[in-house]
Short mmCIF file of C-alpha atoms in Angstrom, two decimals:
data_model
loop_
_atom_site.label_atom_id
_atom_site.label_comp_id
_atom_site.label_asym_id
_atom_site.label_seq_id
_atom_site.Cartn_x
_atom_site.Cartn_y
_atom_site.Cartn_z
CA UNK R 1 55.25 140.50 129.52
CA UNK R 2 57.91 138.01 128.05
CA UNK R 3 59.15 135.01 129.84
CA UNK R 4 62.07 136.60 131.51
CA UNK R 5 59.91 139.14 133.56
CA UNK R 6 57.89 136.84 133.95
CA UNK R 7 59.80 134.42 135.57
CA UNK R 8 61.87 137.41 137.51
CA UNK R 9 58.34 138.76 139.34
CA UNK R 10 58.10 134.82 140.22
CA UNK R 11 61.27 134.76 141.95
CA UNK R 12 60.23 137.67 144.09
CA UNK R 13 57.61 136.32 145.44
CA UNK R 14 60.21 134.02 147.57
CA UNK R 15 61.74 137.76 148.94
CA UNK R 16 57.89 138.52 149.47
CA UNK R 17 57.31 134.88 151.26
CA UNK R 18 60.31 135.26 153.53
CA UNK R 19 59.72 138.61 154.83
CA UNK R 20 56.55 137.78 155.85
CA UNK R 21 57.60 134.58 157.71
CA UNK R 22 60.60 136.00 159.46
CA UNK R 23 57.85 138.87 160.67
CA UNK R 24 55.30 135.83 161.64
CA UNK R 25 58.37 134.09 164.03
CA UNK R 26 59.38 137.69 165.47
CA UNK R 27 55.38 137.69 166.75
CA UNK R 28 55.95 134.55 168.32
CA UNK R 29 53.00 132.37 165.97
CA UNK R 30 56.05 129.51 165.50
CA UNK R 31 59.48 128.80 165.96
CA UNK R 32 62.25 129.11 163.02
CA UNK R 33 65.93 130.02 164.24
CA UNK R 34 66.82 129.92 160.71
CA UNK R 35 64.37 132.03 158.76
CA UNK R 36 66.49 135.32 159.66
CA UNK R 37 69.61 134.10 157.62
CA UNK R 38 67.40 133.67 154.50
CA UNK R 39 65.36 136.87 154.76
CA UNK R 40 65.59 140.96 155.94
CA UNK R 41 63.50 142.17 158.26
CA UNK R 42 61.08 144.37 156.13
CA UNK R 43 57.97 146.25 157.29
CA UNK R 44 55.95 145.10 159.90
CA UNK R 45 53.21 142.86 158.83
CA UNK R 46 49.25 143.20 159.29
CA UNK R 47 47.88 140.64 162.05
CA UNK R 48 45.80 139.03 159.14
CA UNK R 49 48.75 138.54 157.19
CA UNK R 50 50.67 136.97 160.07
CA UNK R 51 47.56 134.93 161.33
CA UNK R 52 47.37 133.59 157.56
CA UNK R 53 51.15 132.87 157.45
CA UNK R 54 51.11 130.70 160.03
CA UNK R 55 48.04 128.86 159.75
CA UNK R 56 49.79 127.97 155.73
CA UNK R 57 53.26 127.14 157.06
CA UNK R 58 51.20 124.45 160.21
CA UNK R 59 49.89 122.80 157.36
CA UNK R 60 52.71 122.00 155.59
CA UNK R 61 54.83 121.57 158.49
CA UNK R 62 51.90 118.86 159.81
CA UNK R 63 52.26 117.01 156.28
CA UNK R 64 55.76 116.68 156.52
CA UNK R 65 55.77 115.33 159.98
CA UNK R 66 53.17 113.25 159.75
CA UNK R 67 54.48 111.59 156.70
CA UNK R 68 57.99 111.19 158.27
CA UNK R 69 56.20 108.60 161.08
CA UNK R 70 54.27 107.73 158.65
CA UNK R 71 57.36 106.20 157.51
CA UNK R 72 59.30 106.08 160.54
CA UNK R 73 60.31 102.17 160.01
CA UNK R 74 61.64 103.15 156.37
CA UNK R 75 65.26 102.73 155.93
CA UNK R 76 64.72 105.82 153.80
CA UNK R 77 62.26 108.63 153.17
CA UNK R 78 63.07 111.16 150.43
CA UNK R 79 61.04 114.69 150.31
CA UNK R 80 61.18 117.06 147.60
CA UNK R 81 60.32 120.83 147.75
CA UNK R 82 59.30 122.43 144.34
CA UNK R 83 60.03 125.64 144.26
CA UNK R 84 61.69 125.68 147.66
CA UNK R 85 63.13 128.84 147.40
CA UNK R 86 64.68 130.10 150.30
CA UNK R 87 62.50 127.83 152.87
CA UNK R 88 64.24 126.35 155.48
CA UNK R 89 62.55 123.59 156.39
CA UNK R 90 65.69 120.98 155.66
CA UNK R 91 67.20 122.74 158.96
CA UNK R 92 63.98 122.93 160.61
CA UNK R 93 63.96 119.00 160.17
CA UNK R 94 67.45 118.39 161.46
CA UNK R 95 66.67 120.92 164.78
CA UNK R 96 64.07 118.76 165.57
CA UNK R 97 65.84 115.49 164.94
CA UNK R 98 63.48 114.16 162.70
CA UNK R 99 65.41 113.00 160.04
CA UNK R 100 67.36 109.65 159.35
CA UNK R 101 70.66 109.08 157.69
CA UNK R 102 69.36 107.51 155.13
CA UNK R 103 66.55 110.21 154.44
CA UNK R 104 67.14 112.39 151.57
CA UNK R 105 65.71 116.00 150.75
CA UNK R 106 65.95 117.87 147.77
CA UNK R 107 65.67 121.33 147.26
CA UNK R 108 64.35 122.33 143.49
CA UNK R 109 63.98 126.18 142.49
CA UNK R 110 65.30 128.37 139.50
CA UNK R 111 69.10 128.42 139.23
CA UNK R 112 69.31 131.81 140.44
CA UNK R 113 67.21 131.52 143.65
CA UNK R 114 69.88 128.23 144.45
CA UNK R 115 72.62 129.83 143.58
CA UNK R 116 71.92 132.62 145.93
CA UNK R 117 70.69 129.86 148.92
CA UNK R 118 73.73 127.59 148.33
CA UNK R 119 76.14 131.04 148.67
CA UNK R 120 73.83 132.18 152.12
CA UNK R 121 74.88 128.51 153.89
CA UNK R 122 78.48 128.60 152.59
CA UNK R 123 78.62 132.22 153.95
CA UNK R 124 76.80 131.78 157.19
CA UNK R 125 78.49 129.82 159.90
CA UNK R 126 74.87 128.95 162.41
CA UNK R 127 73.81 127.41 159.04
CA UNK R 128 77.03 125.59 158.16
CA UNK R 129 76.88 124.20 161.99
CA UNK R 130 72.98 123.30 161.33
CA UNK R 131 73.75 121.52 158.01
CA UNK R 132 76.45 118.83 160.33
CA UNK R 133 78.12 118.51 156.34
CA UNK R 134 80.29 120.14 154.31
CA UNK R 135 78.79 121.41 150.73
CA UNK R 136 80.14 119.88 147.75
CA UNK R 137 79.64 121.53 143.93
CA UNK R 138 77.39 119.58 141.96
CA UNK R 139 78.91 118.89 138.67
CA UNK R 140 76.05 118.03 136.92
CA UNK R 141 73.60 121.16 137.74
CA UNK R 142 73.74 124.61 139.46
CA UNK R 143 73.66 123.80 143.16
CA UNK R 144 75.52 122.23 145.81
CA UNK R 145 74.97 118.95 148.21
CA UNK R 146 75.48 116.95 151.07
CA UNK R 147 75.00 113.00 151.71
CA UNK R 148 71.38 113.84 152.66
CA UNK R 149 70.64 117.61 151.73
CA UNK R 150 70.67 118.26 148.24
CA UNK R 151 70.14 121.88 146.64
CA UNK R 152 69.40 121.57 142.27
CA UNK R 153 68.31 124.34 139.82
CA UNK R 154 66.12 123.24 137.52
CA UNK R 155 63.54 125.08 135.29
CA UNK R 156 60.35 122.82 136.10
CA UNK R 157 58.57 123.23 132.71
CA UNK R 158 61.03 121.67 131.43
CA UNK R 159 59.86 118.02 133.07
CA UNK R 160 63.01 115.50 131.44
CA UNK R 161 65.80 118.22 133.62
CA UNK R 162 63.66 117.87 136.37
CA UNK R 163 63.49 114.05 136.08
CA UNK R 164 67.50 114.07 135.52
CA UNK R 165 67.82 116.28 138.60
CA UNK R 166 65.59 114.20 140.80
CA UNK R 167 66.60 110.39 139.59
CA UNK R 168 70.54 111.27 138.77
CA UNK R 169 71.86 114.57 140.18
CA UNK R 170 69.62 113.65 143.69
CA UNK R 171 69.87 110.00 143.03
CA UNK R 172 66.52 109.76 144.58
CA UNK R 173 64.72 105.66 144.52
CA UNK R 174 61.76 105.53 142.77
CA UNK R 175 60.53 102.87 145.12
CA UNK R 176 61.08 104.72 148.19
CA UNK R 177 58.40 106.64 149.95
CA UNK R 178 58.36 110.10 148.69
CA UNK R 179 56.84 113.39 149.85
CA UNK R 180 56.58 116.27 147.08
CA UNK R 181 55.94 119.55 148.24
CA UNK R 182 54.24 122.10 146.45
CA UNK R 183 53.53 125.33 147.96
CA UNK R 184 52.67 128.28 145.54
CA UNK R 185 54.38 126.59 142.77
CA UNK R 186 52.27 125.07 140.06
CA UNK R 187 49.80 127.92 140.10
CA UNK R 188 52.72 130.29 138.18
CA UNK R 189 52.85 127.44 135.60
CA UNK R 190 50.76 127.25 132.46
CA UNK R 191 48.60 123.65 133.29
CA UNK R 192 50.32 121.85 130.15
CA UNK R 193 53.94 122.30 132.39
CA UNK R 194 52.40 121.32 135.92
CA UNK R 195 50.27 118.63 134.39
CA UNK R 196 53.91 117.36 133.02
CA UNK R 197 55.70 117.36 136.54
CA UNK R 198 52.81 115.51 137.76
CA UNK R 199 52.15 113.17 135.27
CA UNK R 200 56.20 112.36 135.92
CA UNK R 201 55.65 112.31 139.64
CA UNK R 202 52.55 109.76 139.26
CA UNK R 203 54.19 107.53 137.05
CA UNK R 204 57.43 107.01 138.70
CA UNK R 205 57.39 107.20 142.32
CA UNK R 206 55.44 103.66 143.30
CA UNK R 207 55.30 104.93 146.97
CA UNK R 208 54.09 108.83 146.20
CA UNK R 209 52.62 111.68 148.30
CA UNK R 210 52.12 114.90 147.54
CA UNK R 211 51.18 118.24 149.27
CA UNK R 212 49.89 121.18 147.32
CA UNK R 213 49.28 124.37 148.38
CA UNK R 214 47.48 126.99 145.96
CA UNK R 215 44.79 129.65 145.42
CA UNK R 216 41.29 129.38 144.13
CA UNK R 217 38.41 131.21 144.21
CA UNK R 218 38.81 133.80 141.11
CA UNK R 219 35.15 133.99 139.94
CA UNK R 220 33.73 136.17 143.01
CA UNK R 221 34.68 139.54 143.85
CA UNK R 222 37.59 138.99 146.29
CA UNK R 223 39.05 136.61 144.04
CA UNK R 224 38.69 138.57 141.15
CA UNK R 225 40.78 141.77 143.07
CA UNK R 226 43.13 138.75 144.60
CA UNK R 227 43.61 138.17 141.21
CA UNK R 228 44.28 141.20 139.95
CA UNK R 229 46.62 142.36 142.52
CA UNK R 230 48.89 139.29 142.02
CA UNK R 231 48.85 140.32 138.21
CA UNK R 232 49.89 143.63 138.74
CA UNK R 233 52.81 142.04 140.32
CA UNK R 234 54.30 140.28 137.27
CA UNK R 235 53.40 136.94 138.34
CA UNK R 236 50.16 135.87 137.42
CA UNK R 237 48.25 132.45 138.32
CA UNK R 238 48.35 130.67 135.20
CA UNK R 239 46.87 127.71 136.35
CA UNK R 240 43.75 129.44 138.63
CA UNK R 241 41.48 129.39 135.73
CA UNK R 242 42.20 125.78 134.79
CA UNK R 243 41.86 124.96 138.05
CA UNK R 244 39.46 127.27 139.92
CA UNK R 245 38.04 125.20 142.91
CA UNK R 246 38.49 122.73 145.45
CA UNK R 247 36.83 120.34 143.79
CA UNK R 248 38.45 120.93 140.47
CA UNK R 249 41.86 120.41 142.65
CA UNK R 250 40.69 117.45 143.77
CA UNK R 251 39.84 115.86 139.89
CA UNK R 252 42.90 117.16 139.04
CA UNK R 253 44.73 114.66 141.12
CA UNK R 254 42.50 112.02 140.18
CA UNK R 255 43.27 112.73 136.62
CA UNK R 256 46.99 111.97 137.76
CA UNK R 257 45.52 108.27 138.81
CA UNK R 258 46.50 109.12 142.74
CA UNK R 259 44.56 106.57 144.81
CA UNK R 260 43.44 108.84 147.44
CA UNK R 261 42.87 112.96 147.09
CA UNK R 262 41.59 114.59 150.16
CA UNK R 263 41.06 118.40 149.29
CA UNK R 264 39.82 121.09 151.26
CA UNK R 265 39.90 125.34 151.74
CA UNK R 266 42.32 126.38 153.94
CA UNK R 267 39.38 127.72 155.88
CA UNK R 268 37.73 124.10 156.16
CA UNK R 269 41.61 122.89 157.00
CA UNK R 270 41.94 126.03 160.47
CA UNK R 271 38.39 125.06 161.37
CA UNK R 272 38.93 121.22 161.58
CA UNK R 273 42.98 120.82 162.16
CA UNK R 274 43.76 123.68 164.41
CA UNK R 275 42.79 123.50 167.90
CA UNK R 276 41.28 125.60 170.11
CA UNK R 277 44.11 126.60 172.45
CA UNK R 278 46.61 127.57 169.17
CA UNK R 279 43.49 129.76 168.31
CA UNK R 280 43.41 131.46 171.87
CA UNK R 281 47.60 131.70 172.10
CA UNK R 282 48.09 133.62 168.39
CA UNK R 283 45.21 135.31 169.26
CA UNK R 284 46.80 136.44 172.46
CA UNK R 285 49.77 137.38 170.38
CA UNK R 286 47.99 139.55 168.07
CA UNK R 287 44.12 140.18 168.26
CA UNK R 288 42.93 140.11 165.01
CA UNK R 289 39.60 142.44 164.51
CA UNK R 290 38.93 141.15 160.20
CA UNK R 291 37.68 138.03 161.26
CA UNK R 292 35.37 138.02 158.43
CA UNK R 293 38.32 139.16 155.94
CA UNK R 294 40.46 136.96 157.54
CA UNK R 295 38.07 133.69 157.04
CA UNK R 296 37.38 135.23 153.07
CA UNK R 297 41.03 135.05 152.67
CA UNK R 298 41.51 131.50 153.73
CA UNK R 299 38.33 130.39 151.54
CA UNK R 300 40.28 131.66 148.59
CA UNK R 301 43.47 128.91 149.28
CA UNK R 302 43.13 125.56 148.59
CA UNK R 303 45.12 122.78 149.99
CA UNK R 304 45.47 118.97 148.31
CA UNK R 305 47.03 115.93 149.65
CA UNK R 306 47.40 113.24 147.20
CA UNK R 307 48.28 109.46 147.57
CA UNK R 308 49.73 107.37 145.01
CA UNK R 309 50.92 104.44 146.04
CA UNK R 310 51.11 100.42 145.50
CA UNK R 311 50.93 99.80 149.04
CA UNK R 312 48.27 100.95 152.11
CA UNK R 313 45.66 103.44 150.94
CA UNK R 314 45.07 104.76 154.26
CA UNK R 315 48.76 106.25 154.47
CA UNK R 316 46.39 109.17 152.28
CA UNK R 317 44.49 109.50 156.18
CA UNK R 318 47.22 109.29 158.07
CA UNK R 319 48.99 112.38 156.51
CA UNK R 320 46.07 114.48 158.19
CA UNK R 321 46.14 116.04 161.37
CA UNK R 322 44.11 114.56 163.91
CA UNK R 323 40.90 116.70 163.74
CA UNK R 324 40.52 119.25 166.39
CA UNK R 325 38.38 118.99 169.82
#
């Protein structure tokens, strides 16, 4: 497979990621007004698909919250999604009042998958309205912008465009607190390229928190077919064998010289961070029978929050959910 197939199966996997969140809100697991403009409805999804869904997008959704009164007193709190695709989270934000004006978010994905998200919110008047800004061109890379919402192509292995796009086209402050998102993203990415944006992130940001989101898992026999079916998409998980486990995660991070890692399964993350009523209500939505297959599933994703930071170590804490009763 040569690069460009390579990086064409990737961007599918955002068509594959929306159509399986837009069928997650239509079962009622969460709220997302906005999901439908970025997505088509496409086949109805499995209850253990839509139970997974969910239980992924509550943890980033929890990070992002948590670090945004984490930082509530900040004049300004910038977040970045890598490989945002067509995620709407910006609008989510603004629904919910969350943000600031002097908050900035940034929006970082392959030209093609902006170009196509920038054209959806131009074209889509319950978006414009969401956005409360007009769109301006950027001049100095494929997307488009607002004072506070900023959309950038950028090819991430190549780490100086991505530090142009995030310190000149964004204008982000290296000084300012900073949440990085990174959900599915630097497992497509051969380690030398994701070590790179995080060696970059690590080194510049002096208030710097991160959320990743991957699989691992890919010695035993589900991981091995997990594997293998991902492959036989076009898009393999260059970085899986590099970094297999939770613990390898974890070192990973520490490699990067962030202060605090806490890493965990996503199983270990459901068990401890969702309660026991959101268990009862999506099960009410959907009874799911493959608890066992479900639980195997969630064993096999891995999910890192990093601190790196000059001030308060805890902050690293105080990005996690308050554990369950």
């Amino acid at each position: 497979m040569d690069l460009f197939e390579h990086d064409a199966a990737v961007q599918a996997t955002n068509d594959d990621a929306q159509t399986t969140k837009i069928n997650t809100v239509a079962r009622g697991y969460y709220e997302d007004p906005f999901v439908r403009y970025f997505a088509r409805t496409g086949s109805r999804k499995s209850p253990l698909i839509n139970r997974g869904t969910w239980v992924r997008v509550q943890a980033v959704y929890d990070s992002v919250y948590r670090f945004l009164e984490t930082y509530r007193e900040n004049s300004c709190r910038q977040i970045v999604s890598l490989g945002s695709g067509f995620d709407s989270l910006y609008f989510q934000l603004q629904r919910k009042g969350l943000l600031q004006e002097g908050d900035r978010f940034l929006d970082v994905d392959y030209d093609s998958v902006i170009s196509k998200k920038v054209e959806i919110i131009r074209t889509n008047p319950e978006l414009r309205t969401a956005l409360r800004a007009d769109l301006t061109q950027l001049t100095n890379a494929c997307g488009a912008k607002t004072d506070q919402y900023i959309l950038a192509g950028v090819d991430l292995r190549l780490v100086e465009d991505f530090k142009r796009v995030t310190e000149e086209v964004a204008g982000f402050n290296l000084k300012k607190p900073t949440l990085v998102i990174c959900e599915l993203v630097l497992i497509y990415m051969e380690p030398k390229y994701s070590d790179a944006v995080l060696s970059y992130l690590s080194s510049s940001f002096a208030e710097l928190l991160l959320f990743n989101f991957e699989q691992v898992g890919p010695e035993d026999p589900f991981g091995k077919q997990m594997t293998k079916n991902i492959e036989a998409r076009g898009s393999p998980l260059m970085g899986l064998v590099a970094y297999p486990s939770v613990r390898a995660q974890k070192e990973r991070f520490q490699k990067f010289n962030f202060n605090a890692v806490a890493a965990m399964s996503m199983l270990e993350y459901y068990s401890k961070f969702v309660s026991a009523s959101e268990k009862i209500r999506t099960n009410r939505l959907e009874p799911l029978d493959e608890i066992e297959e479900f639980e195997l599933i969630l064993e096999h994703y891995c999910t890192v929050w990093a601190s790196r930071t000059t001030g308060d170590l805890a902050h690293i804490e105080r990005l996690l959910p308050p554990e369950a009763g």
